[in-house]
mmCIF file of C-alpha atoms in Angstrom:
data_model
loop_
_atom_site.group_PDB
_atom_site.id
_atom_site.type_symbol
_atom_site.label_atom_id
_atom_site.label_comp_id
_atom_site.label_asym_id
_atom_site.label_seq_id
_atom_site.Cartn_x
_atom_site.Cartn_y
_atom_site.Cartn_z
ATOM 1 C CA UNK E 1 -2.550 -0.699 -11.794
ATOM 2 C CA UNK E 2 -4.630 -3.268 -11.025
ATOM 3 C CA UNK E 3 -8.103 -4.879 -12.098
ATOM 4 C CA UNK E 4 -10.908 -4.673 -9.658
ATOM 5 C CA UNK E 5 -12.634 -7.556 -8.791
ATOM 6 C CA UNK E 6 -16.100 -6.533 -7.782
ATOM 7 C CA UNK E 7 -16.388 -9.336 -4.990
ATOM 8 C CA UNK E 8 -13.763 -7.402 -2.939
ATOM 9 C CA UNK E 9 -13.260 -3.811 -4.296
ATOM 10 C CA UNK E 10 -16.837 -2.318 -4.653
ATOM 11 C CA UNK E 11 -18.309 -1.210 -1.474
ATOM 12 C CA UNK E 12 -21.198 -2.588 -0.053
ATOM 13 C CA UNK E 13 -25.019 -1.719 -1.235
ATOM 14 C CA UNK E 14 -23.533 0.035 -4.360
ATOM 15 C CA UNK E 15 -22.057 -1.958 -6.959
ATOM 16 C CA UNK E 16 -19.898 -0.916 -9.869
ATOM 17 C CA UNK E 17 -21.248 1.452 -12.714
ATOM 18 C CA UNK E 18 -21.733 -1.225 -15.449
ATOM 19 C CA UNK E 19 -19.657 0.652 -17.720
ATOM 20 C CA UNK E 20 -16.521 0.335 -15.817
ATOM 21 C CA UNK E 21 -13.635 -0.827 -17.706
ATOM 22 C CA UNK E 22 -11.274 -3.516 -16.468
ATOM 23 C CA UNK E 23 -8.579 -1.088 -15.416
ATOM 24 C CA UNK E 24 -10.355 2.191 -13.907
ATOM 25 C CA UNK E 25 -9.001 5.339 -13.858
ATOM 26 C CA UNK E 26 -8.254 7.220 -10.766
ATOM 27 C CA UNK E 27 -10.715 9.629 -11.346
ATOM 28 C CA UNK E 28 -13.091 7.011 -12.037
ATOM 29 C CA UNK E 29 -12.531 5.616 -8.924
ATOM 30 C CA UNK E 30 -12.383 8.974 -6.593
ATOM 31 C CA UNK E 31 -15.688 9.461 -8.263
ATOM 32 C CA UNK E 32 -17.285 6.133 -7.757
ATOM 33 C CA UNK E 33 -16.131 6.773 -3.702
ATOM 34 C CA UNK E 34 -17.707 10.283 -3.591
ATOM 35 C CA UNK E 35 -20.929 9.308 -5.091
ATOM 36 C CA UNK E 36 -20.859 6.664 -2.303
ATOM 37 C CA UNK E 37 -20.289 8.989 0.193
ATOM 38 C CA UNK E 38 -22.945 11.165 -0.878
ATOM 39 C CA UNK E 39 -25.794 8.773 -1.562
ATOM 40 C CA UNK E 40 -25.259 7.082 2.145
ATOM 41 C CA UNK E 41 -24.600 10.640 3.645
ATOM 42 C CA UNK E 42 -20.591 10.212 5.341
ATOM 43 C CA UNK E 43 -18.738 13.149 5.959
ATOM 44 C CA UNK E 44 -15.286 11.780 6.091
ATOM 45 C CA UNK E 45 -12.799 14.129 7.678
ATOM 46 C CA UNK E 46 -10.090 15.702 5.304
ATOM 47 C CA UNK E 47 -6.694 17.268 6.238
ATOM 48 C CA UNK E 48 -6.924 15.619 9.846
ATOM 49 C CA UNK E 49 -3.567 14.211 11.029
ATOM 50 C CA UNK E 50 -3.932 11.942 14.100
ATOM 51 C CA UNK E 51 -1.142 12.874 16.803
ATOM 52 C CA UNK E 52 -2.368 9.905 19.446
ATOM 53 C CA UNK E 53 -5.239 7.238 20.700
ATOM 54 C CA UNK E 54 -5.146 5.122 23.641
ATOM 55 C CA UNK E 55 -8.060 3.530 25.168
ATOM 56 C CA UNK E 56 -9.513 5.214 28.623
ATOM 57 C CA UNK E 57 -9.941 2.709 31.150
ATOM 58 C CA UNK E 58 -11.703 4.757 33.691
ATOM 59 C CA UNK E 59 -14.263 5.910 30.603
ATOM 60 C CA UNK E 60 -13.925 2.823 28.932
ATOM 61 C CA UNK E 61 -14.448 4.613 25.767
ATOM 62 C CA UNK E 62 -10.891 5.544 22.482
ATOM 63 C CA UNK E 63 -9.835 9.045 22.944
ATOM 64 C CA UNK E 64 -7.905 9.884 19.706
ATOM 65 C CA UNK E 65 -6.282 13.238 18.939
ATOM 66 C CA UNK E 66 -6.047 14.765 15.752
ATOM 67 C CA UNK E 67 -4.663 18.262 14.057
ATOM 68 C CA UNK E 68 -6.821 19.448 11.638
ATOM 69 C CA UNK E 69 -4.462 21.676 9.502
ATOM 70 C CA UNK E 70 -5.981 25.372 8.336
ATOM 71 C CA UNK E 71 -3.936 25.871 4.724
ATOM 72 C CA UNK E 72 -4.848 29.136 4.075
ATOM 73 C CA UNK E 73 -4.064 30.084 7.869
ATOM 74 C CA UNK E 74 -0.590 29.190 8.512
ATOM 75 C CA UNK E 75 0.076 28.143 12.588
ATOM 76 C CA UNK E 76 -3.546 28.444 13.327
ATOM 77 C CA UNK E 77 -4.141 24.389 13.276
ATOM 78 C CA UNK E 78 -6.622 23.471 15.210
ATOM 79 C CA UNK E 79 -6.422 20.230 17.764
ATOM 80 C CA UNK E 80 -9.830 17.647 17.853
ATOM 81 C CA UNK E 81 -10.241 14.787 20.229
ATOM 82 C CA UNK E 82 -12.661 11.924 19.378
ATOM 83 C CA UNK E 83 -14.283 9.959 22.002
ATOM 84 C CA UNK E 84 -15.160 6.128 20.328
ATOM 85 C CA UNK E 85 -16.672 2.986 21.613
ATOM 86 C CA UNK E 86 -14.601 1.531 18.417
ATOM 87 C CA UNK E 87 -11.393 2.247 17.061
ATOM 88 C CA UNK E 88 -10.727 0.680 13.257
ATOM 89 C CA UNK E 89 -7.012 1.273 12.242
ATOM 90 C CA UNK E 90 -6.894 1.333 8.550
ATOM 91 C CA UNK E 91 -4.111 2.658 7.656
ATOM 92 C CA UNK E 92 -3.030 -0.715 7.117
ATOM 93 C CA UNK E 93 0.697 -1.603 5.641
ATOM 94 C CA UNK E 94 1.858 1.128 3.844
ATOM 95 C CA UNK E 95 1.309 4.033 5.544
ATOM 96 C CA UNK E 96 4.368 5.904 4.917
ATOM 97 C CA UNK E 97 7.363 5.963 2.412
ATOM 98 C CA UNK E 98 10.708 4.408 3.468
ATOM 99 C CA UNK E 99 13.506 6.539 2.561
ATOM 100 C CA UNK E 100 16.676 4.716 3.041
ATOM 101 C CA UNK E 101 20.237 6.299 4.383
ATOM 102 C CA UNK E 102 23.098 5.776 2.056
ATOM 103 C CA UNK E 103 26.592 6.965 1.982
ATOM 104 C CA UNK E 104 26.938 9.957 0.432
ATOM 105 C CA UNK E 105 23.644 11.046 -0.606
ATOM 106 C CA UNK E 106 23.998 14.125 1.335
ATOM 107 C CA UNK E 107 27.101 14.936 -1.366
ATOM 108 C CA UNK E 108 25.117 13.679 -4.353
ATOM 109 C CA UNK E 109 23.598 17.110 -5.202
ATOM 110 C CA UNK E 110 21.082 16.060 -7.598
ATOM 111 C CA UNK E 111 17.515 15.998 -6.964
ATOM 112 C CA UNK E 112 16.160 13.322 -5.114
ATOM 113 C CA UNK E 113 12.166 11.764 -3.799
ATOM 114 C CA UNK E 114 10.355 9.234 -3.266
ATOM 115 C CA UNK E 115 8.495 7.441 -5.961
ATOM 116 C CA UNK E 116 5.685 8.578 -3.610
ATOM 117 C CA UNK E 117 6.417 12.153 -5.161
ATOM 118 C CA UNK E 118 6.509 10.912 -8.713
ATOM 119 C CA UNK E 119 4.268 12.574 -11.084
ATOM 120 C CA UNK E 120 5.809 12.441 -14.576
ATOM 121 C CA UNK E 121 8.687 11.775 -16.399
ATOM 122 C CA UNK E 122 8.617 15.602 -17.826
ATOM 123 C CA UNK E 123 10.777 16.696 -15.479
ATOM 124 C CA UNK E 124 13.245 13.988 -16.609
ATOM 125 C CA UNK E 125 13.229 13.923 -20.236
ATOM 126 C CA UNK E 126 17.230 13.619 -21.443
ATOM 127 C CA UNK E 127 18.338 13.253 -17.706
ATOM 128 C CA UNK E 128 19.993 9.717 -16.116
ATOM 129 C CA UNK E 129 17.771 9.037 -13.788
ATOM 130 C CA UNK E 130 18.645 6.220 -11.170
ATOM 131 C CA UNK E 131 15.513 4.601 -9.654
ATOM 132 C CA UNK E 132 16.224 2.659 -6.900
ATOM 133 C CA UNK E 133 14.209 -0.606 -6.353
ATOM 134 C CA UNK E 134 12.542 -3.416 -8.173
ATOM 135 C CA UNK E 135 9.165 -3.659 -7.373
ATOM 136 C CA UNK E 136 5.831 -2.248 -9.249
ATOM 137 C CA UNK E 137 6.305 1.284 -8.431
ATOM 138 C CA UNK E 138 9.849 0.559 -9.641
ATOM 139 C CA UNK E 139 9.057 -0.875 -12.710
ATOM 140 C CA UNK E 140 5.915 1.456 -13.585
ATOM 141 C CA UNK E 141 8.496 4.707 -12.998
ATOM 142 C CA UNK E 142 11.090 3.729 -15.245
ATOM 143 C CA UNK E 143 8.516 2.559 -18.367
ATOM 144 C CA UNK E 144 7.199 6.463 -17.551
ATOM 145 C CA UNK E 145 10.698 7.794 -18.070
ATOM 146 C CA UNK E 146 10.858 5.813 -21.008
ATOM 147 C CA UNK E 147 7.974 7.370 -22.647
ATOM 148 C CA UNK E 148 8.963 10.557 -21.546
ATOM 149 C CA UNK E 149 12.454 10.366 -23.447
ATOM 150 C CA UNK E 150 14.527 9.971 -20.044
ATOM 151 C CA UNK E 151 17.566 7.194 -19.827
ATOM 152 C CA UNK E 152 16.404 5.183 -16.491
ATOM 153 C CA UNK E 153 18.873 2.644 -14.854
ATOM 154 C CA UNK E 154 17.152 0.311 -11.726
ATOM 155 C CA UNK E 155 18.946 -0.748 -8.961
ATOM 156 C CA UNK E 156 18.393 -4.259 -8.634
ATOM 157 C CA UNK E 157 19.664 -5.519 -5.387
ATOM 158 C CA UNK E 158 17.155 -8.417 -4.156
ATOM 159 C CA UNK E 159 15.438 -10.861 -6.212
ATOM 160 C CA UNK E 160 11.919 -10.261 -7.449
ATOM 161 C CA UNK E 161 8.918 -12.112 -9.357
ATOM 162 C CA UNK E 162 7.547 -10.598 -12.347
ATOM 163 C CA UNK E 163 4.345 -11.649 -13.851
ATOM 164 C CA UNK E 164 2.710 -10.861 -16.509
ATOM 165 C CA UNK E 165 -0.371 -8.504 -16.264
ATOM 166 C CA UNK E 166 -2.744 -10.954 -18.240
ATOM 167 C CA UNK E 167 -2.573 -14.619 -19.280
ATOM 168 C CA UNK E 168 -5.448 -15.474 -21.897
ATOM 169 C CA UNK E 169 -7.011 -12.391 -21.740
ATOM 170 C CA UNK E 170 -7.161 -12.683 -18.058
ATOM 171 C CA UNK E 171 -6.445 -10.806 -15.468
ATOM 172 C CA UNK E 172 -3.485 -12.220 -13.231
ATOM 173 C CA UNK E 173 -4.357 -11.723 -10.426
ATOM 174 C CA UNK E 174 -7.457 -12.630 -10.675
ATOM 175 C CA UNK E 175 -6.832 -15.797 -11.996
ATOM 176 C CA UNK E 176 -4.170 -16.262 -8.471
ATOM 177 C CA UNK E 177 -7.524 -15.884 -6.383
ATOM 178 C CA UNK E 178 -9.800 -18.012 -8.704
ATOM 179 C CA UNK E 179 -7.042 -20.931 -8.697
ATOM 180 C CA UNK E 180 -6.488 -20.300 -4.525
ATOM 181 C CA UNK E 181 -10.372 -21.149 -4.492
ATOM 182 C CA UNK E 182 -9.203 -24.745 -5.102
ATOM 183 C CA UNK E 183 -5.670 -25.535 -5.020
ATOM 184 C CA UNK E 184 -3.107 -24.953 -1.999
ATOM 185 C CA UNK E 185 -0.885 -22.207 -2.219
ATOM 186 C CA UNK E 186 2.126 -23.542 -3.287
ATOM 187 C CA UNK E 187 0.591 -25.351 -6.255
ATOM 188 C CA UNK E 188 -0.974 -21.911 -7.349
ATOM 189 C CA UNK E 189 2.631 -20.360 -6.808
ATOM 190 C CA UNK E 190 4.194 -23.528 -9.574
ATOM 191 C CA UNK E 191 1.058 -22.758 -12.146
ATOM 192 C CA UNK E 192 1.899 -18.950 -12.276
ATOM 193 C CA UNK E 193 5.262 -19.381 -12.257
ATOM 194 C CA UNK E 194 5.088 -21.891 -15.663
ATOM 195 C CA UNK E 195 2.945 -19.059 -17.117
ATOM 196 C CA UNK E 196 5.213 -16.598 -16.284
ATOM 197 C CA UNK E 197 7.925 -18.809 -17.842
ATOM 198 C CA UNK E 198 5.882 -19.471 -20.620
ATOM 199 C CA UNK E 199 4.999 -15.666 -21.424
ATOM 200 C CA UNK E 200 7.856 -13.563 -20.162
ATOM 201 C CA UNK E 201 10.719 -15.911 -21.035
ATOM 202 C CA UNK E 202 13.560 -16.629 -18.466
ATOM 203 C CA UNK E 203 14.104 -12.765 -17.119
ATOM 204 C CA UNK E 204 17.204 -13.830 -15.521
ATOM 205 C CA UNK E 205 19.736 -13.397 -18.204
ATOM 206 C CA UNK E 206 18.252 -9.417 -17.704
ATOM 207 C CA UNK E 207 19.310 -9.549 -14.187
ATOM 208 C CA UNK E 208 16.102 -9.923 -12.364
ATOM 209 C CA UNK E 209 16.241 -13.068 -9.993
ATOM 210 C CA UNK E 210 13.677 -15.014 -9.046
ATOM 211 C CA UNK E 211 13.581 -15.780 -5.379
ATOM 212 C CA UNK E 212 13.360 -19.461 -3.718
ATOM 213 C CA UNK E 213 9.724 -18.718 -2.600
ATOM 214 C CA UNK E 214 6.599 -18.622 -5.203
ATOM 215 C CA UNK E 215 5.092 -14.915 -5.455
ATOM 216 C CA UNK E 216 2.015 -16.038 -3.324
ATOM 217 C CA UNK E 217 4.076 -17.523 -1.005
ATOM 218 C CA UNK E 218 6.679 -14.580 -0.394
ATOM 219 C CA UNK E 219 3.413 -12.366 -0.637
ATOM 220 C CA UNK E 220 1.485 -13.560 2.212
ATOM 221 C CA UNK E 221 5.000 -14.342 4.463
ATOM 222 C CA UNK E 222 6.505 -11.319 3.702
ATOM 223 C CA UNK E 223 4.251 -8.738 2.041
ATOM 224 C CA UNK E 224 6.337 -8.683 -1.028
ATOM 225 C CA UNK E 225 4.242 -8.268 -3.761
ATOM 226 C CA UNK E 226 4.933 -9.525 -7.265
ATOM 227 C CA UNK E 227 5.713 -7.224 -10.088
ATOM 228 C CA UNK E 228 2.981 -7.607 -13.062
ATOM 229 C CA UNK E 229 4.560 -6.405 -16.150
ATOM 230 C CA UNK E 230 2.592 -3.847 -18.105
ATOM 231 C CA UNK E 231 5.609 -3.235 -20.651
ATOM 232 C CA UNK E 232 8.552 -2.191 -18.483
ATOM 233 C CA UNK E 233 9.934 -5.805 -19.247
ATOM 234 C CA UNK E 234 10.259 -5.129 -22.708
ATOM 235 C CA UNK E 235 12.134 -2.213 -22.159
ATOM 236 C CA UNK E 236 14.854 -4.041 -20.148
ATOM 237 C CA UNK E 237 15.152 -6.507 -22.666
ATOM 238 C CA UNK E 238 15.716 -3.793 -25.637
ATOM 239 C CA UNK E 239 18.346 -2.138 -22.953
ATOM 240 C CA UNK E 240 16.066 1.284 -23.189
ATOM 241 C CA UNK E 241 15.994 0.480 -18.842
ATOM 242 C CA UNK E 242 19.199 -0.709 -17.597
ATOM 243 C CA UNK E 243 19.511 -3.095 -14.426
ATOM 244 C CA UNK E 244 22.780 -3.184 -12.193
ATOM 245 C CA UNK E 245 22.980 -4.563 -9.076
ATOM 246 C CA UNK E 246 23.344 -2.750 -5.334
ATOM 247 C CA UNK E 247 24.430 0.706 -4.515
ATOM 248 C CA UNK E 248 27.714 0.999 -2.790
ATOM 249 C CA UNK E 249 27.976 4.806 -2.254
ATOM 250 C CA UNK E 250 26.583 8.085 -3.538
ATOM 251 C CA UNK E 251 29.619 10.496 -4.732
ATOM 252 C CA UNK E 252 28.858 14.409 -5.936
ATOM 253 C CA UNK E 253 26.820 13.869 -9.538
ATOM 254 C CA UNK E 254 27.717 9.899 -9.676
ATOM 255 C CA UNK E 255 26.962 6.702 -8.021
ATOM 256 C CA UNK E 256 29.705 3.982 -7.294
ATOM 257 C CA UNK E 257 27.854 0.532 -7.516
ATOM 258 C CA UNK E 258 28.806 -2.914 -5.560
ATOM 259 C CA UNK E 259 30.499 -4.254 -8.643
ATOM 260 C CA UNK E 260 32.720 -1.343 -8.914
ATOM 261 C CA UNK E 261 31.131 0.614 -11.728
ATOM 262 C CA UNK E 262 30.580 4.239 -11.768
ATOM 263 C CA UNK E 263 27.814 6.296 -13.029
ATOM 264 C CA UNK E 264 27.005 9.799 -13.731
ATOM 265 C CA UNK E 265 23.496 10.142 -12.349
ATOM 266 C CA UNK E 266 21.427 13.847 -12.329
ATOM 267 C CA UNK E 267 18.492 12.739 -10.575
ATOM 268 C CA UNK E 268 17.603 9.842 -7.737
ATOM 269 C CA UNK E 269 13.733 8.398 -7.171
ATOM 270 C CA UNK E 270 13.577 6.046 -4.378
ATOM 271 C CA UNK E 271 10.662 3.354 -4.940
ATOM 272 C CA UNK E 272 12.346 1.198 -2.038
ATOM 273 C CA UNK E 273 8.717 0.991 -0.600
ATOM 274 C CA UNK E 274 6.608 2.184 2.846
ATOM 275 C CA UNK E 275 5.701 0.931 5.978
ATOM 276 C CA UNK E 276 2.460 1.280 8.847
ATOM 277 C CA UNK E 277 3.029 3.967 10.794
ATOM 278 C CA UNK E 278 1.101 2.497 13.792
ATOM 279 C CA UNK E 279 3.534 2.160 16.684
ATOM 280 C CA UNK E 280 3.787 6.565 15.918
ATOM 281 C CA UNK E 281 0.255 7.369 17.384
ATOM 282 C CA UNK E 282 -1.153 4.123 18.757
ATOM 283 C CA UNK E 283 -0.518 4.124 22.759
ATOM 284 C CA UNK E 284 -0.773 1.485 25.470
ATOM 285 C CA UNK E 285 -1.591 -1.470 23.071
ATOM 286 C CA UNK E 286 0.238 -4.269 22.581
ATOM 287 C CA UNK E 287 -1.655 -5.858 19.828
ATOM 288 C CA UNK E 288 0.708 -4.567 17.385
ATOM 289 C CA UNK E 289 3.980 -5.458 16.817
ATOM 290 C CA UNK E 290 7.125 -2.930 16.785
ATOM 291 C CA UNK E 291 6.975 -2.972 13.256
ATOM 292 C CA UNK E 292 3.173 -2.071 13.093
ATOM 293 C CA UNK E 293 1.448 -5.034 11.847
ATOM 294 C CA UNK E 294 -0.484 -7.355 14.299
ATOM 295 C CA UNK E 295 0.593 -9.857 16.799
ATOM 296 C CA UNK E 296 -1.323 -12.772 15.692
ATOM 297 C CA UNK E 297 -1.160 -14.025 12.094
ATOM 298 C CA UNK E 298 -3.413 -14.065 9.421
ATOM 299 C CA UNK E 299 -6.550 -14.857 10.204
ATOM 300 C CA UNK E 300 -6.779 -13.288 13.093
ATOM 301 C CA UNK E 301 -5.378 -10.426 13.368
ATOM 302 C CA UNK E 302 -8.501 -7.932 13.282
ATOM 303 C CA UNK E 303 -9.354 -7.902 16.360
ATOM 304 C CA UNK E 304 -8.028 -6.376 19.490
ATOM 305 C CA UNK E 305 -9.230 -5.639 22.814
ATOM 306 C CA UNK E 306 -11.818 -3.055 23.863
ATOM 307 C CA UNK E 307 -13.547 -2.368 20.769
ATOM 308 C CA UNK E 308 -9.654 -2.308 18.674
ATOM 309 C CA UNK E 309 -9.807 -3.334 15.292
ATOM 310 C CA UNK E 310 -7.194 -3.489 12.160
ATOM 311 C CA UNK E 311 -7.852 -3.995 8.311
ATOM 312 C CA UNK E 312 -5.365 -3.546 5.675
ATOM 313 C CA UNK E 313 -2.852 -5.384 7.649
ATOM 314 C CA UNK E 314 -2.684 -9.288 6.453
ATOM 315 C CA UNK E 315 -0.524 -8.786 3.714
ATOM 316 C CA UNK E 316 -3.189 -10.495 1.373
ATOM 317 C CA UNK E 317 -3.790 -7.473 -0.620
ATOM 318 C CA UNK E 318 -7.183 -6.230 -1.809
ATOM 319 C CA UNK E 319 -8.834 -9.856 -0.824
ATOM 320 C CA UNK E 320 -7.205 -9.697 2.482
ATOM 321 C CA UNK E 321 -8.348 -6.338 3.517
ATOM 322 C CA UNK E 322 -11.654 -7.282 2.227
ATOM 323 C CA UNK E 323 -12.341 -10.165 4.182
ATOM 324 C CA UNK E 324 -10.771 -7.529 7.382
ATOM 325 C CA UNK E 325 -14.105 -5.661 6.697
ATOM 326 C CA UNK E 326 -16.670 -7.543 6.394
ATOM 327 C CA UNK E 327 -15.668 -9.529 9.666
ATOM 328 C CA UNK E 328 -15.264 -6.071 11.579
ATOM 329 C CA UNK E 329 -18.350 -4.530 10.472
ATOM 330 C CA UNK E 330 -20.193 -7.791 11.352
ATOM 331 C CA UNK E 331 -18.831 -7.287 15.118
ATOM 332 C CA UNK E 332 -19.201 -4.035 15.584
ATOM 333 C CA UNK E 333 -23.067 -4.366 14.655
ATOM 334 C CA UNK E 334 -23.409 -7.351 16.692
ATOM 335 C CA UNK E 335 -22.246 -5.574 19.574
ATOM 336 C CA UNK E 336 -24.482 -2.469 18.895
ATOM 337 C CA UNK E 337 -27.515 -4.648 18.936
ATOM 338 C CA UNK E 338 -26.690 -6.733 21.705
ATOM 339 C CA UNK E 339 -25.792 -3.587 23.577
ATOM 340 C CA UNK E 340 -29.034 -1.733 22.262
ATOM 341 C CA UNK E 341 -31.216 -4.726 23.169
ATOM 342 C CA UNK E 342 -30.296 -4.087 26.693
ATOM 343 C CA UNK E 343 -31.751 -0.552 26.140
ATOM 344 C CA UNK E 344 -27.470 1.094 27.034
ATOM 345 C CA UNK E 345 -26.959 4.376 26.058
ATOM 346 C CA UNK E 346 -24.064 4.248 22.986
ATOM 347 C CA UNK E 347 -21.956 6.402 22.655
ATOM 348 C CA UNK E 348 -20.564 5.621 19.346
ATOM 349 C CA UNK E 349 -18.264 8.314 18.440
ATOM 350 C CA UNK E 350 -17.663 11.940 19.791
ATOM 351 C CA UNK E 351 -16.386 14.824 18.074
ATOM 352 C CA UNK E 352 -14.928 17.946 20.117
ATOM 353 C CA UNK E 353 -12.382 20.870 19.229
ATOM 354 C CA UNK E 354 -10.218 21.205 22.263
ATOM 355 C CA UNK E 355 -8.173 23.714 21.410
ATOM 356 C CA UNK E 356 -6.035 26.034 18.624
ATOM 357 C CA UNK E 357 -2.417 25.617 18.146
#
């Protein structure tokens, strides 16, 4: 979990309660967003899966459908097609879990998700539990099991920075954007990395290896973010997590790893990440990329053509997306008054049920 940074995380025209702690809670934060929806009267659309949008030349105007799903009425879902002068795509990087194939999970026979689908460590207690993966969700799943009396082992198979959570009582990462205010990149990337030293000790005797590139570096290249340590660290270093390296195959109850070894495993969760989703529903654009992120690099890679926009996408985190915002909302209202000016009718968005299905 990490701190918020008001700058960037609070939404606009309604700061922060001032009793917020440094870490919020969930609830505190679903809270903070309905009381925002309420007090500036949005009535964002729940349960609403978008199928397709593609841009109408002849109208000039987004048509994007959508299934709104009935739960208590199962098969009766009903279809929706918006008509928009804009279309923001925020559903930004991670859109969807990444569920890798591997030789012979199919035989395996134990249970396995996605750390997606991880609630608690209940369901685990005495149970060898592999987790697959290195990264926060990784880490975070396996201190869990820990607490909940379960014997995790993480599959290590690339290298990965961990940070510490808090150096001087401060907030990591929000000492990384304080320092980027002044210094270049790669000279942030060598001060963290000292710290980190300095703090954590050299984790590479556990079997976590740094990579070549600084955490910054690999996060803004790659969209690798850094692990910050909130105590799962400490458990690999008393042995109460176990690291090996790369899975080789999956065998009925066990798991045979690169370096020959052989566990018995009872239950698999898969933190090995997620991915957009774009390139699913978004038709007859080419501003994204195969892989769902945006054509042109950081900064500019908000804006499309014919009123297309993207936030959540620069693989700057919470900052990034920020920054996505701001310039988008700035363009959309500078084209609604320059249109308006002109005395146009707007249409700016659309809303019709075309059919049950």
């Amino acid at each position: 979990m990490l701190p918020y940074i008001p700058s960037i995380c609070q939404l606009p025209k309604l700061p922060f309660p001032d009793d917020f702690p440094e870490y919020p809670t969930k609830k505190q934060f679903t809270d903070y967003l309905e009381s925002y929806a309420k007090i500036f009267e949005l009535n964002p659309q729940f349960n609403e899966t978008v199928q397709s949008a593609r841009y109408d030349e002849m109208g000039g105007m987004w048509r994007v459908r959508t299934v709104v799903s009935r739960g208590g009425n199962a098969g009766r879902n009903t279809e929706v097609e918006y008509i928009c002068q804009w279309l923001v795509v925020a559903t930004g990087e991670n859109a969807e879990c990444v569920m890798p194939e591997m030789e012979g999970l199919e035989e395996f026979g134990g249970r396995v998700i996605h750390s997606c689908d991880y609630k608690s460590g209940e369901a685990y207690r005495g149970k060898q539990v592999l987790v697959v993966g290195c990264g926060n969700s990784a880490m975070e799943v396996c201190l869990d099991l820990c607490h909940h009396k379960a014997f995790p082992t993480m599959v290590v198979r690339d290298s990965v920075h961990v940070l510490p959570r808090e150096v001087l009582g401060k907030s990591t990462f929000e000492l990384a954007v304080a320092l980027m205010k002044w210094l270049p990149l790669l000279l942030t990337d060598k001060i963290l990395l000292v710290l980190s030293w300095m703090i954590l000790g050299d984790i590479k005797k556990y079997g976590l290896k740094r990579p070549s590139e600084g955490p910054l570096e690999l996060k803004y290249t790659q969209g690798k973010t850094p692990v910050l340590d909130i105590g799962a660290l400490g458990k690999i270093k008393s042995g109460a997590i176990r690291v090996v390296p790369g899975i080789k195959r999956f065998l009925h109850g066990r798991v045979e790893l690169i370096d020959g070894r052989v566990l018995n495993v009872d239950s698999v969760i898969m933190a090995t990440g997620y991915r957009s989703n774009v390139p699913f529903w978004l038709q007859g654009s080419d501003f994204f990329s195969k892989d769902g992120i945006p054509k042109e690099p950081f900064p500019n890679g908000w804006k499309g053509k014919s009123g297309l926009y993207a936030v959540g996408f620069t693989r700057r985190g919470l900052s990034g997306a920020s920054l996505d915002a701001v310039r988008i909302a700035e363009d959309i209202g500078r084209v609604w008054k320059e249109e308006t000016k002109q005395a146009k009718q707007i249409i700016a968005c659309h809303r019709r049920c075309s059919s049950q299905i």
